[in-house]
PDB file of C-alpha atoms in Angstrom:
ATOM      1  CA  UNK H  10     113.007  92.814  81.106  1.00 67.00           C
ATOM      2  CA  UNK H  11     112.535  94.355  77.612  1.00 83.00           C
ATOM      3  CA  UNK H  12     111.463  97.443  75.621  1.00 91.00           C
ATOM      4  CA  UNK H  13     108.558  95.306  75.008  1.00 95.00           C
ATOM      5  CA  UNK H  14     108.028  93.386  79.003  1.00 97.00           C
ATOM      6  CA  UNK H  15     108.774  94.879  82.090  1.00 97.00           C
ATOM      7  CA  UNK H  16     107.746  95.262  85.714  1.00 97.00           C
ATOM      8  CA  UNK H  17     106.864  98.312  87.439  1.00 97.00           C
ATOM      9  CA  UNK H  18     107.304  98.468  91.248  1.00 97.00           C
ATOM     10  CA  UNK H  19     104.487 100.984  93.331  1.00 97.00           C
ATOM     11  CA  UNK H  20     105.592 100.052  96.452  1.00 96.00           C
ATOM     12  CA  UNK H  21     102.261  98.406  97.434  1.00 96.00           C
ATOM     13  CA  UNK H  22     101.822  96.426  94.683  1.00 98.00           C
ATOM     14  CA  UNK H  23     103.645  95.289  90.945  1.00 98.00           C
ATOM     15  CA  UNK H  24     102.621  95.563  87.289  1.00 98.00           C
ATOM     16  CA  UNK H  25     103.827  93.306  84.569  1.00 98.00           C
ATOM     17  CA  UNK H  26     103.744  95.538  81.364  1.00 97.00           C
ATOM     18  CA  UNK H  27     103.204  94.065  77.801  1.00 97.00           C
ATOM     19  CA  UNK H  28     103.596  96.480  75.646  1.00 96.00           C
ATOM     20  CA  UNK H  29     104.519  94.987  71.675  1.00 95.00           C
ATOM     21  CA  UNK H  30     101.658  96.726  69.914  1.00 93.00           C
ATOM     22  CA  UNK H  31     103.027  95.266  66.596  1.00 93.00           C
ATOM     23  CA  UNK H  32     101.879  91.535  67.820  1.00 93.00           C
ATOM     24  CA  UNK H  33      99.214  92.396  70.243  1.00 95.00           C
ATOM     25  CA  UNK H  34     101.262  91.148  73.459  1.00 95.00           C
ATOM     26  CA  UNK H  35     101.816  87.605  72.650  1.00 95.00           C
ATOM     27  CA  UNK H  36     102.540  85.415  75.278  1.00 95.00           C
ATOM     28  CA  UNK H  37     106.467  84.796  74.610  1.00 93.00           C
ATOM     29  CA  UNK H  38     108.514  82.594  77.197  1.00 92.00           C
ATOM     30  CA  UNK H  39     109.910  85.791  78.258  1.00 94.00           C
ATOM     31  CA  UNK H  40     106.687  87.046  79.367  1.00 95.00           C
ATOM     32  CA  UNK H  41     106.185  84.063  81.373  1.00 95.00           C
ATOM     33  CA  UNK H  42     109.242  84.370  83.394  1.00 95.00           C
ATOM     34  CA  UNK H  43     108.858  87.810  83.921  1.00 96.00           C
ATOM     35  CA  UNK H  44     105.251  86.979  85.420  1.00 97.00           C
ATOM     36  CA  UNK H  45     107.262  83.948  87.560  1.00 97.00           C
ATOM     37  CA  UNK H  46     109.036  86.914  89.067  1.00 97.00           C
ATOM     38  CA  UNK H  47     106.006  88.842  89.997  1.00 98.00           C
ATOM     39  CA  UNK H  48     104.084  86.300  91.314  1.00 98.00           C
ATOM     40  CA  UNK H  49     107.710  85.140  93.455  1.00 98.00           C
ATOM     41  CA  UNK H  50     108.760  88.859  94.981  1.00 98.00           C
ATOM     42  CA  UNK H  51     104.719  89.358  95.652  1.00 98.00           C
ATOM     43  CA  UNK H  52     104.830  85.842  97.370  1.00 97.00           C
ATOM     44  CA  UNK H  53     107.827  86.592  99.489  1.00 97.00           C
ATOM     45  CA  UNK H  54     107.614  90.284  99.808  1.00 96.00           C
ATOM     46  CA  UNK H  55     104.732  91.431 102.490  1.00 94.00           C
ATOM     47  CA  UNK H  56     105.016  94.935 101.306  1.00 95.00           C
ATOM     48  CA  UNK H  57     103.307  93.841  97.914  1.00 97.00           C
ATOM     49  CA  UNK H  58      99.657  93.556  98.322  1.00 97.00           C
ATOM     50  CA  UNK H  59      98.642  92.767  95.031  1.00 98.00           C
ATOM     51  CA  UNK H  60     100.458  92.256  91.142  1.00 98.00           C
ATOM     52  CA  UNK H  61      98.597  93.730  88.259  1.00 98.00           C
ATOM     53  CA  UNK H  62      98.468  91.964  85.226  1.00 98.00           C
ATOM     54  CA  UNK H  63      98.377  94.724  82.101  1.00 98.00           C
ATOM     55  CA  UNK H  64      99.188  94.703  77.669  1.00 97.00           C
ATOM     56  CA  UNK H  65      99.181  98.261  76.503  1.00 95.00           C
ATOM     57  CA  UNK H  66      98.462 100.464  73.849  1.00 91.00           C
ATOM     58  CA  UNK H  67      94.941  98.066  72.322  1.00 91.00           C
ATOM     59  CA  UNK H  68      94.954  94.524  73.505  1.00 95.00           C
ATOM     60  CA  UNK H  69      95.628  92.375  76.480  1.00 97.00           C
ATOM     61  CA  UNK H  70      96.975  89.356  74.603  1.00 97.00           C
ATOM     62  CA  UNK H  71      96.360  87.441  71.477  1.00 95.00           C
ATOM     63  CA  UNK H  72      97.828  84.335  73.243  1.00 92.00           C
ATOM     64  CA  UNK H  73     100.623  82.157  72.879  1.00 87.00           C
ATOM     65  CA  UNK H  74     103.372  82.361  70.210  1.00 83.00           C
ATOM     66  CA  UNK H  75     102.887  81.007  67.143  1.00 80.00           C
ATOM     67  CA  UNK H  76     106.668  80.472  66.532  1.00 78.00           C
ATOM     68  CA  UNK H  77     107.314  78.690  69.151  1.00 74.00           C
ATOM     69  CA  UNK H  78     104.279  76.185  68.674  1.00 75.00           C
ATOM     70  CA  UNK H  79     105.503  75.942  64.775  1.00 76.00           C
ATOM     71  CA  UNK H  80     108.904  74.948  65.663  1.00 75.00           C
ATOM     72  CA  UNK H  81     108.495  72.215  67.688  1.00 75.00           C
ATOM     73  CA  UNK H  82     105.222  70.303  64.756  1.00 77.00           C
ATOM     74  CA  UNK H  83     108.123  67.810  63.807  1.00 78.00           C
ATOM     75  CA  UNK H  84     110.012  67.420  67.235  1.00 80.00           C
ATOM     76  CA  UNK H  85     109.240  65.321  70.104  1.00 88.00           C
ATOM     77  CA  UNK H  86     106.517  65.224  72.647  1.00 88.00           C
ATOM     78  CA  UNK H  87     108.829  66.245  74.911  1.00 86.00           C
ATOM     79  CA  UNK H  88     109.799  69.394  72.595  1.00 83.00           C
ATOM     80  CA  UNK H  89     106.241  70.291  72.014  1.00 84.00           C
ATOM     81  CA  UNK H  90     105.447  69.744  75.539  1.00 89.00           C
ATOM     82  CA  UNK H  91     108.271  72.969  76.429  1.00 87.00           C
ATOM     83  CA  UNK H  92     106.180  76.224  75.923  1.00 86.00           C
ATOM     84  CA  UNK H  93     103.435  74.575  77.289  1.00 91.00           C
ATOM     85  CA  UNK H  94     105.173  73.255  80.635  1.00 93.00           C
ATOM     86  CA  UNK H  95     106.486  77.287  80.888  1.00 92.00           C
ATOM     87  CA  UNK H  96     103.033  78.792  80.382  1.00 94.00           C
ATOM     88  CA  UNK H  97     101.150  76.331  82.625  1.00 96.00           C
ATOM     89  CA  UNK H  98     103.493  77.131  85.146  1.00 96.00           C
ATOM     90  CA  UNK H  99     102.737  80.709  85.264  1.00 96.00           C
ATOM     91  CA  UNK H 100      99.216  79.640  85.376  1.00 97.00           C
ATOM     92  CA  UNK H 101      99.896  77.494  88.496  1.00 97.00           C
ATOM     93  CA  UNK H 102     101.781  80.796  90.351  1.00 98.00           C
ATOM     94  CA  UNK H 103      98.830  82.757  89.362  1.00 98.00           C
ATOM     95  CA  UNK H 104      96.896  80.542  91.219  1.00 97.00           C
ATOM     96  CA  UNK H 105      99.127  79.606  93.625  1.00 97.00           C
ATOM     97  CA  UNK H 106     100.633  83.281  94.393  1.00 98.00           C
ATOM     98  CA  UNK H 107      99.537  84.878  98.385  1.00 97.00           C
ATOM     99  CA  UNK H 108      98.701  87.723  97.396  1.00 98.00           C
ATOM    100  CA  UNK H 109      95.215  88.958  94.514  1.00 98.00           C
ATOM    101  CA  UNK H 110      96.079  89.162  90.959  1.00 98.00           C
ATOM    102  CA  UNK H 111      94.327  91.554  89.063  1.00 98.00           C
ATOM    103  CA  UNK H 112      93.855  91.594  85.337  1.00 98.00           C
ATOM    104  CA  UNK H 113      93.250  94.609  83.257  1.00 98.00           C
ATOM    105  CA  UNK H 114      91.826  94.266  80.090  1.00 98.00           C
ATOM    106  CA  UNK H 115      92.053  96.113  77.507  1.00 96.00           C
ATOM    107  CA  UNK H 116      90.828  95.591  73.948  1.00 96.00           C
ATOM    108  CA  UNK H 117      90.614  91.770  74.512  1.00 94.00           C
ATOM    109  CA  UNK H 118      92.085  88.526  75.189  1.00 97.00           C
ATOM    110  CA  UNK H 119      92.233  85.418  73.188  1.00 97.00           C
ATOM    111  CA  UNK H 120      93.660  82.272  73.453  1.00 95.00           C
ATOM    112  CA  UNK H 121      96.432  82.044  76.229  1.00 96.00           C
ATOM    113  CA  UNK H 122      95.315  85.829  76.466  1.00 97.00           C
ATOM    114  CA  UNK H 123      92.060  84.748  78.102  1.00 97.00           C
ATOM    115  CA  UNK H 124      93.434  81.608  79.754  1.00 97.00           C
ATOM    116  CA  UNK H 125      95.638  84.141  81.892  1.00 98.00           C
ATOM    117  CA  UNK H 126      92.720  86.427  82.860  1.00 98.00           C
ATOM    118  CA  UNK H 127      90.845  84.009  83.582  1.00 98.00           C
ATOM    119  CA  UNK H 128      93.434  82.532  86.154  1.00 97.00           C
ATOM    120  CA  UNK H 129      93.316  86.364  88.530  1.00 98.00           C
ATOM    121  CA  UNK H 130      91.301  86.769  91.131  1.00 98.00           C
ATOM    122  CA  UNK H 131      89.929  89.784  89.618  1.00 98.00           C
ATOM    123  CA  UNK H 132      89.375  90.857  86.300  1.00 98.00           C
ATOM    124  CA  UNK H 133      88.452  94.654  85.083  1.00 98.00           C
ATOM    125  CA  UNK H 134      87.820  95.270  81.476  1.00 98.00           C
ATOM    126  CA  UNK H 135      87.056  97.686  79.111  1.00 98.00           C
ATOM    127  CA  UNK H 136      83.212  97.911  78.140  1.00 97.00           C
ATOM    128  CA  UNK H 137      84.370  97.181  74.058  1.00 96.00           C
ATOM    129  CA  UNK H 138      86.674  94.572  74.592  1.00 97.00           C
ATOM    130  CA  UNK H 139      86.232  91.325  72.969  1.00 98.00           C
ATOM    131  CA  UNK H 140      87.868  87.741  74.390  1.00 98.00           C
ATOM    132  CA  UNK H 141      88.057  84.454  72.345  1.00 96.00           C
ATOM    133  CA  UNK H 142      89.388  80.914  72.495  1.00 96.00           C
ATOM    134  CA  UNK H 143      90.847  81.402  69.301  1.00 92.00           C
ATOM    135  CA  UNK H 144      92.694  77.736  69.667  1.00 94.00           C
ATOM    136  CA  UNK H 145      90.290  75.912  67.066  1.00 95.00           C
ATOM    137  CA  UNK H 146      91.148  78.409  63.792  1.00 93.00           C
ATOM    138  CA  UNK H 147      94.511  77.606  64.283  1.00 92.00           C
ATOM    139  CA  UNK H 148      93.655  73.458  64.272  1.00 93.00           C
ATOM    140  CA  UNK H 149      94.929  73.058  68.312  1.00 93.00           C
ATOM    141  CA  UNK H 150      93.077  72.169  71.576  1.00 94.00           C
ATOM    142  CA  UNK H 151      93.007  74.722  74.732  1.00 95.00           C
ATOM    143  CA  UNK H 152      95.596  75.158  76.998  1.00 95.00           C
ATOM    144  CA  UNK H 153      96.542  77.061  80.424  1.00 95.00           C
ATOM    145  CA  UNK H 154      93.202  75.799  82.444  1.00 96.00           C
ATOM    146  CA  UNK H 155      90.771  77.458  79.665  1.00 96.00           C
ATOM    147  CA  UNK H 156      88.288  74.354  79.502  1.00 96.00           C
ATOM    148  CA  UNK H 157      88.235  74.043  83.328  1.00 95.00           C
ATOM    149  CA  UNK H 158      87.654  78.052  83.490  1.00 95.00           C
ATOM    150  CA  UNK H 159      84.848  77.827  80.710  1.00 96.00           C
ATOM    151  CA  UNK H 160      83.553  74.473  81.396  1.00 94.00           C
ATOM    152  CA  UNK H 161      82.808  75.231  85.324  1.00 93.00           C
ATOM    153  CA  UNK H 162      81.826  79.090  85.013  1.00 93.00           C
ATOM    154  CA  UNK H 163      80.308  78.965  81.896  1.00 96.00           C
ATOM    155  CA  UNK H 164      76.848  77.302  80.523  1.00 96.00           C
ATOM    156  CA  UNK H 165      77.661  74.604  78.651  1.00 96.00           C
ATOM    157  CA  UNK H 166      76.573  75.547  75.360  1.00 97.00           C
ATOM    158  CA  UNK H 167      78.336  78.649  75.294  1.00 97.00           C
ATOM    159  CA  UNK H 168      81.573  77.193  76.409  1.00 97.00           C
ATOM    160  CA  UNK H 169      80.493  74.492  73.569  1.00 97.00           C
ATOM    161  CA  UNK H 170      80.271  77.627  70.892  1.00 97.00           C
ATOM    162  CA  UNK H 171      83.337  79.869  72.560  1.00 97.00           C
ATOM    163  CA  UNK H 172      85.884  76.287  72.422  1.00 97.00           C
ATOM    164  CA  UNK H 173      84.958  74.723  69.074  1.00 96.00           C
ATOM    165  CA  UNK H 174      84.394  77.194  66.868  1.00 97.00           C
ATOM    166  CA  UNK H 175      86.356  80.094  68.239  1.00 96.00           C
ATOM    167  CA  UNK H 176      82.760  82.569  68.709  1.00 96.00           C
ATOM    168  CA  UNK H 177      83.813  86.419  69.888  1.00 97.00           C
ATOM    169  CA  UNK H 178      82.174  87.063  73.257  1.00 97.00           C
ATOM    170  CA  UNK H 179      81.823  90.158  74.306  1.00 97.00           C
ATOM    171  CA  UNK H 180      82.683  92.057  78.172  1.00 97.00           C
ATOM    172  CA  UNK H 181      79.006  91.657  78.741  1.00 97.00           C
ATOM    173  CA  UNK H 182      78.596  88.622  78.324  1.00 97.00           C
ATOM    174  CA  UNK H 183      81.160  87.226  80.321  1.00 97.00           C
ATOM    175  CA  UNK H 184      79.883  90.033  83.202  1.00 97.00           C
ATOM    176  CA  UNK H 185      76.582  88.707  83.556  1.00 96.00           C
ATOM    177  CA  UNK H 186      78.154  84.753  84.079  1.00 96.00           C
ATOM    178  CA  UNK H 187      80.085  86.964  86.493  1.00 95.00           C
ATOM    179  CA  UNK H 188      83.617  86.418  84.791  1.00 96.00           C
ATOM    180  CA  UNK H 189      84.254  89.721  85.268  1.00 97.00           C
ATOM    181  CA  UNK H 190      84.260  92.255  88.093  1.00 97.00           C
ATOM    182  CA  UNK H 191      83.767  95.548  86.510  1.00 97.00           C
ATOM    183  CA  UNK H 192      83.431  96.981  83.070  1.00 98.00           C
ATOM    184  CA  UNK H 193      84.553  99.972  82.239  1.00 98.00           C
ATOM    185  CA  UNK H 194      85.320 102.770  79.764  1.00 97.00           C
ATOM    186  CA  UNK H 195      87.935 102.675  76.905  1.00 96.00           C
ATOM    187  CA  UNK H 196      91.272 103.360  78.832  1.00 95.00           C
ATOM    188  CA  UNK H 197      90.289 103.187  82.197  1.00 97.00           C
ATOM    189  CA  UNK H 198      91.358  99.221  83.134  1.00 98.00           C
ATOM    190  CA  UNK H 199      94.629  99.876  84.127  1.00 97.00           C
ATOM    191  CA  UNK H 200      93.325 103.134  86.499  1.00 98.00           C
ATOM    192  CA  UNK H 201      90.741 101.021  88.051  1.00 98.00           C
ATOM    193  CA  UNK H 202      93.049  98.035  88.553  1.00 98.00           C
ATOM    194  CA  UNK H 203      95.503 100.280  90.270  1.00 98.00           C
ATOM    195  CA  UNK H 204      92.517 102.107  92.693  1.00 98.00           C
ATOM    196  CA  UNK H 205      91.764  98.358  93.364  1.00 98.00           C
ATOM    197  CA  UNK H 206      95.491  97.320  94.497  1.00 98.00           C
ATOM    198  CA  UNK H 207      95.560 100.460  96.724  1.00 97.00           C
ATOM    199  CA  UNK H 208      91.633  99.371  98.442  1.00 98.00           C
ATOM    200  CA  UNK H 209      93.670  96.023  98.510  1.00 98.00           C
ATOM    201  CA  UNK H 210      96.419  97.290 100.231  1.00 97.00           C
ATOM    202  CA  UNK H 211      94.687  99.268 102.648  1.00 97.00           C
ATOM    203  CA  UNK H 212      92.792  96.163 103.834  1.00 97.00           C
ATOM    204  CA  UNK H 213      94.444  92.511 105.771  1.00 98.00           C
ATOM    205  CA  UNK H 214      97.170  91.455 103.374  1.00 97.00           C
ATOM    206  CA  UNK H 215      97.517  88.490 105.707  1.00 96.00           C
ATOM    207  CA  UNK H 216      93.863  87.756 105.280  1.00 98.00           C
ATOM    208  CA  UNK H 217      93.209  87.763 102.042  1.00 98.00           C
ATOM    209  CA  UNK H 218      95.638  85.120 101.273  1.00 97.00           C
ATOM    210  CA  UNK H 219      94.096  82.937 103.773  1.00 98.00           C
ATOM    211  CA  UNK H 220      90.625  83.563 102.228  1.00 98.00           C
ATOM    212  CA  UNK H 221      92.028  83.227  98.502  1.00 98.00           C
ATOM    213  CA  UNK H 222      93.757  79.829 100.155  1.00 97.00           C
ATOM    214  CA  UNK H 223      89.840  78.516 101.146  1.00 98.00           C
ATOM    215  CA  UNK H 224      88.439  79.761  97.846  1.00 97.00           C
ATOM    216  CA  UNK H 225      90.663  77.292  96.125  1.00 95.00           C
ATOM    217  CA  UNK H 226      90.082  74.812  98.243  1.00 96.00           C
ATOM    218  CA  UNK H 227      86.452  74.728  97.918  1.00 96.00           C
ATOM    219  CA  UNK H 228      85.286  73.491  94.714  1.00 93.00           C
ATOM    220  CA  UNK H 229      87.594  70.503  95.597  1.00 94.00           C
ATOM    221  CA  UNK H 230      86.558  69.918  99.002  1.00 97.00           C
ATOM    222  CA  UNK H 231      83.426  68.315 100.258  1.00 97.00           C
ATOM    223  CA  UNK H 232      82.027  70.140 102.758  1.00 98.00           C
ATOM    224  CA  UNK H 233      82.983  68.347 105.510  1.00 98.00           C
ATOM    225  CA  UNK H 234      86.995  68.684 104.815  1.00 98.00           C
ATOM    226  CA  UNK H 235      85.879  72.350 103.819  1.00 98.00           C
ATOM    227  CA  UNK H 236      84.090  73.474 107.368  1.00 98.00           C
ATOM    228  CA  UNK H 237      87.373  71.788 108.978  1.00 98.00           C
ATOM    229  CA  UNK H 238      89.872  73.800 106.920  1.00 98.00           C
ATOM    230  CA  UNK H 239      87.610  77.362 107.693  1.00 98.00           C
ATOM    231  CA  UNK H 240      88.088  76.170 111.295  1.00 98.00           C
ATOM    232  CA  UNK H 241      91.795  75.625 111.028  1.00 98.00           C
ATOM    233  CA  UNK H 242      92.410  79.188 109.005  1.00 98.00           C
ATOM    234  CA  UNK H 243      90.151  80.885 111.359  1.00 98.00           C
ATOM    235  CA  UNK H 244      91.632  79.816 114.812  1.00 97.00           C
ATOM    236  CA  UNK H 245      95.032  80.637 113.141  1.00 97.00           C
ATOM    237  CA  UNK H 246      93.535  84.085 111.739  1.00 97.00           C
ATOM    238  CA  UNK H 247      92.502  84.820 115.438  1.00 97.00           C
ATOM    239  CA  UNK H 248      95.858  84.648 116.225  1.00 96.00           C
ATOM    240  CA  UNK H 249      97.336  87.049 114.060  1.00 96.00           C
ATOM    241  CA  UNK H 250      97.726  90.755 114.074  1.00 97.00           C
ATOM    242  CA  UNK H 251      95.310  91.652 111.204  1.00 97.00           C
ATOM    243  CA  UNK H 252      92.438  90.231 113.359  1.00 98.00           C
ATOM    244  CA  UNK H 253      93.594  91.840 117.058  1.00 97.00           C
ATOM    245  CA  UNK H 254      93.217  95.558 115.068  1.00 97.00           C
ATOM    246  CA  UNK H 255      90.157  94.497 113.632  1.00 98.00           C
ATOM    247  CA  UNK H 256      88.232  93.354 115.788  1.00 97.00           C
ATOM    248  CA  UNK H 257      89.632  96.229 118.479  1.00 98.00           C
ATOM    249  CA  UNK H 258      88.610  98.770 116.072  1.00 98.00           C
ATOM    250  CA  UNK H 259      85.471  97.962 115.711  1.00 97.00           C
ATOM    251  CA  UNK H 260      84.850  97.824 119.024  1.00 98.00           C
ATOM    252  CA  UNK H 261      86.055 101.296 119.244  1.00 97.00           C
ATOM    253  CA  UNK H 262      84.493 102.206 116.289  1.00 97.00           C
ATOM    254  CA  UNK H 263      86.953 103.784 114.672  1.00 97.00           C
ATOM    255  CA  UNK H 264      89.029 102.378 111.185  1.00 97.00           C
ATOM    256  CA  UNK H 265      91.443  99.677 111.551  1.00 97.00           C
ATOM    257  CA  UNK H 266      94.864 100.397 110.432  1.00 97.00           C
ATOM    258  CA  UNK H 267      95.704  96.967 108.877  1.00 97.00           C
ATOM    259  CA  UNK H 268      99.356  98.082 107.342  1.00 97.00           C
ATOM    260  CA  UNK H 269     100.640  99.467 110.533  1.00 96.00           C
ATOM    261  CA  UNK H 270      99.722  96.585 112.097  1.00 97.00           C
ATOM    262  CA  UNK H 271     101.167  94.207 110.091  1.00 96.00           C
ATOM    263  CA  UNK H 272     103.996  96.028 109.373  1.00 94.00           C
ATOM    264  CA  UNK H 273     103.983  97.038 106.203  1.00 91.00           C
ATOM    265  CA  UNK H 274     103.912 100.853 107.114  1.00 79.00           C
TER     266      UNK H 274
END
């Protein structure tokens, strides 16, 4: 951690801070350990229901550092491959990590910026924030999953316009290809992102990782190898503590108390 990076433990759920105003939260290799770490307690920890992704004080992220992509133009493939390899990998835990990941966007995202929104499970934005794949102005191709992200959410001529010639979109207009869960007004991501780790909290930790499991199984699954897995997480769901409380409390109408019963109370 830094005066710049930093983690901030609620209890229910983590934030990684950006906050280096002066280069609009670049993505430095110290930011992407410091997510590792996130993603790894939330993974291991059941008390942590959710990790909140947030760049203060006027932009999410511009993207990647430049530096570090400039010093490695006369090394070897394996040298250029470095910040790459690290910021994949945080990618991959976003993906990969139990528990929902929850972007909070402020101002806008570009480059790796967007490629790391775009890799949560949920992303809330401000209403004037703008997002980017700036990669093109700068003479590089994408990184960090942003053609797969574009290229299966997006229609294809937009993704086309966004990719090669770097076109601002705005909140809108990623909203209505449903990119984006909410929208809303200057300064309020980062509230709304925390309200939505506490209704996260409140719910079946244990669940929702099974379910975020199944979502990213599906669009590489037939359906056949898809109904099979559902079967397989459900019959092991039934046998869990999350689905005894609610199931019994709806049959005695009343709320379920997910934490107590899986112990995170």
């Amino acid at each position: 951690m830094s005066d710049t990076i930093w983690i901030e433990d609620k209890g229910d759920h983590l934030i990684v801070v950006s906050d280096n105003p002066a280069q609009k939260n670049v993505l430095t290799l110290a930011y992407h350990e410091l997510q590792l770490e996130a993603l790894k307690r939330a993974t291991e920890e059941d008390r942590i229901a959710a990790v909140i992704f947030v760049g203060r004080n006027g932009y999410f992220s511009a993207g990647g550092e430049l530096g570090l992509l400039a010093s490695s133009l006369e090394g070897s493939d394996e040298e250029k491959a470095t910040p790459i390899n690290m910021f994949h990998a945080s990618i991959e835990a976003i993906r990969a990590c139990p528990k929902p990941v929850i972007a909070a966007v402020n101002g806008g995202a570009a480059g790796g910026g967007l490629s790391t929104i775009l890799a949560c499970d949920f992303i809330i934005s401000e209403e004037e924030a703008t997002f980017l794949a700036a990669h093109v102005k700068i003479g590089v191709t994408l990184d960090g999953g942003l053609t797969a992200a574009l290229g299966r959410q997006l229609p294809r001529q937009l993704a086309t316009e966004m990719c090669m010639l770097g076109s601002v979109v705005t909140a809108e207009t990623l909203a209505q290809h449903g990119l984006i869960n909410s929208i809303v007004p200057k300064g309020e991501a980062e509230v709304a992102a925390v309200k939505l780790a506490g209704k996260l909290a409140r719910g079946p930790v244990t669940t929702q990782a099974k379910i975020k499991s199944l979502l990213a199984a599906a669009p590489v699954n037939d359906l056949d190898a898809q109904l099979a897995l559902e079967k397989s997480t459900l019959v092991e769901a039934l046998g869990q503590a999350a689905a005894k409380e609610g199931i019994t409390a709806f049959l005695e109408k009343r709320r379920p108390d997910f934490p107590a019963a899986e112990g995170r109370t």
